[in-house]
mmCIF file of C-alpha atoms and ligand atoms in Angstrom:
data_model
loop_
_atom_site.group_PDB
_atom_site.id
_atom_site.type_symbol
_atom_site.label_atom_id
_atom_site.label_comp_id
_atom_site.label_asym_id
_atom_site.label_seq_id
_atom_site.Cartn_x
_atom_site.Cartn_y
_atom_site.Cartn_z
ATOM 1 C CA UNK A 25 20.677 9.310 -63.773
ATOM 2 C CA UNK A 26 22.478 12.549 -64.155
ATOM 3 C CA UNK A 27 25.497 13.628 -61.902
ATOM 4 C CA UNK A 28 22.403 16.428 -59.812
ATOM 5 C CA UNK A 29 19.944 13.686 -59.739
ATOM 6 C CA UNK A 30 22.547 11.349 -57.518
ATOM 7 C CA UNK A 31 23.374 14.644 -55.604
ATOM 8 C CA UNK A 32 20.325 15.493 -55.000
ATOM 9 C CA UNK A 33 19.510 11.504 -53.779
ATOM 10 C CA UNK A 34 22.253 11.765 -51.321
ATOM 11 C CA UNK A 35 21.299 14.786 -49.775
ATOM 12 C CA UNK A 36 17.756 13.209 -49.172
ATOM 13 C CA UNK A 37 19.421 10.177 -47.091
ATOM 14 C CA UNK A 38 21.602 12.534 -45.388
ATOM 15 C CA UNK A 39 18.589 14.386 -44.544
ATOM 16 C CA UNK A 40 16.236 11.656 -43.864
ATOM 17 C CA UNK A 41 18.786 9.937 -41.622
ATOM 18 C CA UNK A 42 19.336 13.085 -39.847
ATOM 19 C CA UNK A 43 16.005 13.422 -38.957
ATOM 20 C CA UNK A 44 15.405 9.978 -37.937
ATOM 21 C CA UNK A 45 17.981 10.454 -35.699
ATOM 22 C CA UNK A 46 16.660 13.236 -34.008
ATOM 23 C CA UNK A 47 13.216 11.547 -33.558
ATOM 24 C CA UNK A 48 15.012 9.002 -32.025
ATOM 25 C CA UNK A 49 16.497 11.479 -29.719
ATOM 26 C CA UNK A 50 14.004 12.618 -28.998
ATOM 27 C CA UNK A 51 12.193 9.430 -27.641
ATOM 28 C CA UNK A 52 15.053 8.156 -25.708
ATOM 29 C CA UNK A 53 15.372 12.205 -23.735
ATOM 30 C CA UNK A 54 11.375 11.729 -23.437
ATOM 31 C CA UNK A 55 12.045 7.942 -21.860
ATOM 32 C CA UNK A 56 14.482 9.438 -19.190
ATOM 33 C CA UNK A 57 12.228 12.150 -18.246
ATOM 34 C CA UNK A 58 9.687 9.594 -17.344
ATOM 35 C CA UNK A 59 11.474 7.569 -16.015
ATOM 36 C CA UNK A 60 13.238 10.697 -13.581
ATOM 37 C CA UNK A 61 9.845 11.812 -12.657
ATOM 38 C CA UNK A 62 7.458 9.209 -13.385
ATOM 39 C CA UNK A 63 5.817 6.389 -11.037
ATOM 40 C CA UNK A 64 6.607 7.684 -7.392
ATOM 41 C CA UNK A 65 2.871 8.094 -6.995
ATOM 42 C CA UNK A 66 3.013 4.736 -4.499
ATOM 43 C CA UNK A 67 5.830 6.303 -2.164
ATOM 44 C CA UNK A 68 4.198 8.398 0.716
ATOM 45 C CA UNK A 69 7.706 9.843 0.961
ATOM 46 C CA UNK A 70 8.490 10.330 -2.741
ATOM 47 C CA UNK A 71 5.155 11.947 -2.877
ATOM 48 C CA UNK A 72 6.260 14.434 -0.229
ATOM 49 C CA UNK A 73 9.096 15.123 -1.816
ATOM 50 C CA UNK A 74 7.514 16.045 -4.749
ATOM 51 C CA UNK A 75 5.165 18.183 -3.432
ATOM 52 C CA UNK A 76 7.967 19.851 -1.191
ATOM 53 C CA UNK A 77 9.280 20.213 -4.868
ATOM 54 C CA UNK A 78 6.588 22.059 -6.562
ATOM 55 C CA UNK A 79 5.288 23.646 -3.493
ATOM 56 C CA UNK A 80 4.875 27.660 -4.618
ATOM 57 C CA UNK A 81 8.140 30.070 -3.116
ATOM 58 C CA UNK A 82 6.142 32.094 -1.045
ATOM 59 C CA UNK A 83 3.789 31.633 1.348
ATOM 60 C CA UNK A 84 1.345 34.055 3.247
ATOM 61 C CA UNK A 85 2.151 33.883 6.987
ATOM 62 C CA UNK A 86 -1.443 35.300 9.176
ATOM 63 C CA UNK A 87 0.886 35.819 12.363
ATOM 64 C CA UNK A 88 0.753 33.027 14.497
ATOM 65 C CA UNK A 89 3.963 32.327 15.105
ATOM 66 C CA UNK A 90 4.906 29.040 13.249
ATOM 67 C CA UNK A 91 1.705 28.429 11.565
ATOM 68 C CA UNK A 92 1.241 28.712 7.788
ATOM 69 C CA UNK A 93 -1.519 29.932 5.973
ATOM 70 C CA UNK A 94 -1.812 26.961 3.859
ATOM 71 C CA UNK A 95 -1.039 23.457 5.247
ATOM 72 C CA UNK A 96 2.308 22.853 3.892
ATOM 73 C CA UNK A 97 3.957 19.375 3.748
ATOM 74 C CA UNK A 98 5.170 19.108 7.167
ATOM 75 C CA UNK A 99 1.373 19.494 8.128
ATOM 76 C CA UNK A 100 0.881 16.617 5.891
ATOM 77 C CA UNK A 101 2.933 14.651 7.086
ATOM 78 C CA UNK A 102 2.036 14.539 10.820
ATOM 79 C CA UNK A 103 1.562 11.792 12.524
ATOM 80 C CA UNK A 104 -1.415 10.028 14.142
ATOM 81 C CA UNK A 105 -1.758 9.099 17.813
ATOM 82 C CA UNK A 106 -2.017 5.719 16.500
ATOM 83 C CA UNK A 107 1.197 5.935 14.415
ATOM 84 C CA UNK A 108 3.569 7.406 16.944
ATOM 85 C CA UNK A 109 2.077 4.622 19.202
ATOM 86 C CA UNK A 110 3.189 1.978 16.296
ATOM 87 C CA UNK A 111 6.396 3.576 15.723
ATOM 88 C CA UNK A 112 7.494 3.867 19.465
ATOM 89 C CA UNK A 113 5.305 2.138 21.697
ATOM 90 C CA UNK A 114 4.007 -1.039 20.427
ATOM 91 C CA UNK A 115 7.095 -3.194 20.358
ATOM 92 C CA UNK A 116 6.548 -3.400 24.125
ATOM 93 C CA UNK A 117 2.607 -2.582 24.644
ATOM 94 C CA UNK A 118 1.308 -4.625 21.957
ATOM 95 C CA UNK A 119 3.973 -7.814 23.761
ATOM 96 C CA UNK A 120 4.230 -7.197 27.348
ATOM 97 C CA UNK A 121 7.916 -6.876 26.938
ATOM 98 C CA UNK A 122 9.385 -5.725 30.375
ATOM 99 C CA UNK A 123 6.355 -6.349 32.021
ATOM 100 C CA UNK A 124 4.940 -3.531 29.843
ATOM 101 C CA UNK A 125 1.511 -3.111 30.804
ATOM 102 C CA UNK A 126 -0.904 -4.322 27.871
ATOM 103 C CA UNK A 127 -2.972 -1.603 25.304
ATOM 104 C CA UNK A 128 -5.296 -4.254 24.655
ATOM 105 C CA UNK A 129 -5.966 -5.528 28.675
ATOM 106 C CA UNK A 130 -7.294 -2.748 31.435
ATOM 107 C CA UNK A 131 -6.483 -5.547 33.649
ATOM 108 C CA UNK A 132 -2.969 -5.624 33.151
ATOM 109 C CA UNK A 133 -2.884 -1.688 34.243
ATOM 110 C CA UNK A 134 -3.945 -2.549 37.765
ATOM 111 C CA UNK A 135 -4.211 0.984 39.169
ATOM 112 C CA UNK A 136 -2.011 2.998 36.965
ATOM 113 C CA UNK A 137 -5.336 3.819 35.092
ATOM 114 C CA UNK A 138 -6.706 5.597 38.320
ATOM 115 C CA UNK A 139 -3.755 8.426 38.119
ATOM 116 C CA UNK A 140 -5.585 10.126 35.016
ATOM 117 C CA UNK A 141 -3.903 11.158 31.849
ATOM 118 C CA UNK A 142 -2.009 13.785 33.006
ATOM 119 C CA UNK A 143 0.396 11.612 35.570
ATOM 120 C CA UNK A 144 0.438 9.300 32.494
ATOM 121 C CA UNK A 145 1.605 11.612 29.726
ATOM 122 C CA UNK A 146 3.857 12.762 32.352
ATOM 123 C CA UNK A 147 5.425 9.198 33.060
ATOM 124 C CA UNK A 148 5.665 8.581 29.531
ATOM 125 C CA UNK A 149 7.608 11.661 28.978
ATOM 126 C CA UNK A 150 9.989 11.159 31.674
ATOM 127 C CA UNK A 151 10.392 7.628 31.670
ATOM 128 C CA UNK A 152 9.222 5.134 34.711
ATOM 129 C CA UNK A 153 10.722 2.332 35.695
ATOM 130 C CA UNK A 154 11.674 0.242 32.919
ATOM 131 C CA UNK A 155 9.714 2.316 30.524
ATOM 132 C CA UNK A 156 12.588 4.709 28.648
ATOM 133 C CA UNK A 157 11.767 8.148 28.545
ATOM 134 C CA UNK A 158 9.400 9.176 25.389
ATOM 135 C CA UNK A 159 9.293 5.208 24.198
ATOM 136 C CA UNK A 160 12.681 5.781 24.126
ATOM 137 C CA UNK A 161 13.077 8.116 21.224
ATOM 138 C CA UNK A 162 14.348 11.402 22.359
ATOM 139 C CA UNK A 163 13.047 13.046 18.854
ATOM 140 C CA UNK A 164 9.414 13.040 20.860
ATOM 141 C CA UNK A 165 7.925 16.218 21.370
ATOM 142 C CA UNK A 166 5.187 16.308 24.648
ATOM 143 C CA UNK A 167 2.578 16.833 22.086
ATOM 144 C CA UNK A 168 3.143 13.441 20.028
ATOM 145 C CA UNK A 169 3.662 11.427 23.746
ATOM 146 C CA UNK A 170 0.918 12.787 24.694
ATOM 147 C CA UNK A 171 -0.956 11.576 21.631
ATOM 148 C CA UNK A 172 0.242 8.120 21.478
ATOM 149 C CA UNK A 173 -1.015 7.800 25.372
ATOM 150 C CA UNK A 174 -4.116 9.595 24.072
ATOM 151 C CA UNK A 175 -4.452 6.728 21.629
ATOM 152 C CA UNK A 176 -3.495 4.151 24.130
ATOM 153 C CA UNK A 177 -6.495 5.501 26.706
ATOM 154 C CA UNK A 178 -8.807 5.286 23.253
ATOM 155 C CA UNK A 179 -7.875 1.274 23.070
ATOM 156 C CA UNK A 180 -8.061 1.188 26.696
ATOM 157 C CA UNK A 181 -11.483 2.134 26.715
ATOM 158 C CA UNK A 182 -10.660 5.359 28.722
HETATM 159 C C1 HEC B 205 11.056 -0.602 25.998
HETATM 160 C C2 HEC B 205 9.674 -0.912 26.269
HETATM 161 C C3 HEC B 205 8.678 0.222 26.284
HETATM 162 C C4 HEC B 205 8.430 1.137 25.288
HETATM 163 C C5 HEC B 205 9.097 1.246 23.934
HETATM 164 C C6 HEC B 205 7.367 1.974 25.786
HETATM 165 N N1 HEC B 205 6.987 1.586 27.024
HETATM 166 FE FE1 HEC B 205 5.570 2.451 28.167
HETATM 167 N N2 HEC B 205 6.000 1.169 29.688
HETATM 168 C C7 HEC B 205 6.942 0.179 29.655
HETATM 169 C C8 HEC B 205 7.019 -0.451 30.937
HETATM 170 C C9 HEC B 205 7.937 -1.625 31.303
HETATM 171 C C10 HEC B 205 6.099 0.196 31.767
HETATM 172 C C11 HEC B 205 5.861 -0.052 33.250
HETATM 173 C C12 HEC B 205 6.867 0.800 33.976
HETATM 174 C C13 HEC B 205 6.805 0.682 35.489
HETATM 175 O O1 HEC B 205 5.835 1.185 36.072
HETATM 176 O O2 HEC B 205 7.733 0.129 36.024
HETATM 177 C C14 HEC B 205 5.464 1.215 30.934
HETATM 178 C C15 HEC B 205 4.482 2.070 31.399
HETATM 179 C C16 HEC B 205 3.851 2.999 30.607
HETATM 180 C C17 HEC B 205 2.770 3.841 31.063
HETATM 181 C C18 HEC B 205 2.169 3.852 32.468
HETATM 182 C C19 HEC B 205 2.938 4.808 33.296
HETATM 183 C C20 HEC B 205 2.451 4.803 34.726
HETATM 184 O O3 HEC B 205 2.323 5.898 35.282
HETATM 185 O O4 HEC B 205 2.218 3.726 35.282
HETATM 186 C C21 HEC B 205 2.407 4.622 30.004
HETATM 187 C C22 HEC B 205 1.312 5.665 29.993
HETATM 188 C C23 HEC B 205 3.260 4.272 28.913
HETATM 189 N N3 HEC B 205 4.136 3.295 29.310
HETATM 190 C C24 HEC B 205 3.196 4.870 27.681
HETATM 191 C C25 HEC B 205 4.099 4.620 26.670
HETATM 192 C C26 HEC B 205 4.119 5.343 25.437
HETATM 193 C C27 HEC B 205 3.174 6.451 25.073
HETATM 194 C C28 HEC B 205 5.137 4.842 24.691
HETATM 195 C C29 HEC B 205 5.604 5.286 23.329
HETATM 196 C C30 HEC B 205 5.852 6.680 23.141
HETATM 197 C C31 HEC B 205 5.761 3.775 25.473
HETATM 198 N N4 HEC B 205 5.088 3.681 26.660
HETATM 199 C C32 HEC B 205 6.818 3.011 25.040
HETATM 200 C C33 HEC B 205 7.713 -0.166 28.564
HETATM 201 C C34 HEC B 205 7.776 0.527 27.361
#
């Protein structure tokens, strides 16, 4: 082999190392991408997130005051009667705790039933005897007491 033929070898290994390299790279950037972004389908919350994320800038307001046009994430992400009751209510009307009176058992409501939902979303807002006002989180807006009773009148068979 002539002097240009071993030349001419090594810059082929340099070259084909070099590139190898770079593929490699290349795989390893592609491997943290996914692994940044990938797989947070399962997570209600990483889900919001997301969409939060990728959400377009702008948005059309039609005048109402604090509605959207389009139901944006927060919408999403509102809560059900049923899980505000979970989240706030249940540890003592699920148990009886306190003497709470019982979702599942009309009897254990005695007459309380009789002052209609309005004196009851009313008493759950403010608090009554041992019951802490709004469950006892403050965060409670009327609107999401009220649906948790709504949800407690559903069970109740009211
Ligand atoms: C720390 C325990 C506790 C939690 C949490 C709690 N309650 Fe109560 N709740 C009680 C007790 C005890 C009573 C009975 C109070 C009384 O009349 O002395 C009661 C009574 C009530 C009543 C009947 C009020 C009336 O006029 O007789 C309603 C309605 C009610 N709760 C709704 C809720 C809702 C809705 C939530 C969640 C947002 C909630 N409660 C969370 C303990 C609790």
């Amino acid at each position: 082999m002539g002097d240009q033929d071993s030349n001419f070898l090594q810059i082929m290994y340099w070259l084909l190392g070099g590139m190898v390299a770079f593929a490699l790279l290349l795989i390893l950037l592609a491997m943290l991408v996914v692994s940044i972004t990938g797989d947070d389908e399962a997570d209600p919350l990483a889900r919001q997130v997301l969409a939060e994320r990728v959400q377009p800038w702008g948005r059309v307001n039609t005048g109402e005051p604090g509605t959207m046009a389009e139901a944006g994430p927060t919408e999403v992400a509102e809560l059900s009667g049923e899980q505000i009751y979970r989240n706030n209510c249940a540890a003592c009307h699920d148990s009886g705790a306190m003497q709470a009176p019982l979702t599942d058992d009309a009897g254990t409501w005695n007459n309380r039933l009789d002052q209609g939902r309005e004196t009851l979303v009313r008493h759950a807002i403010e608090g009554i005897g041992q019951m802490p006002a709004r469950g006892g989180n403050p965060n409670l807006s009327d609107d999401e007491v009220a649906k948790s009773v709504d949800y407690m009148l559903e069970r109740l068979g009211r």
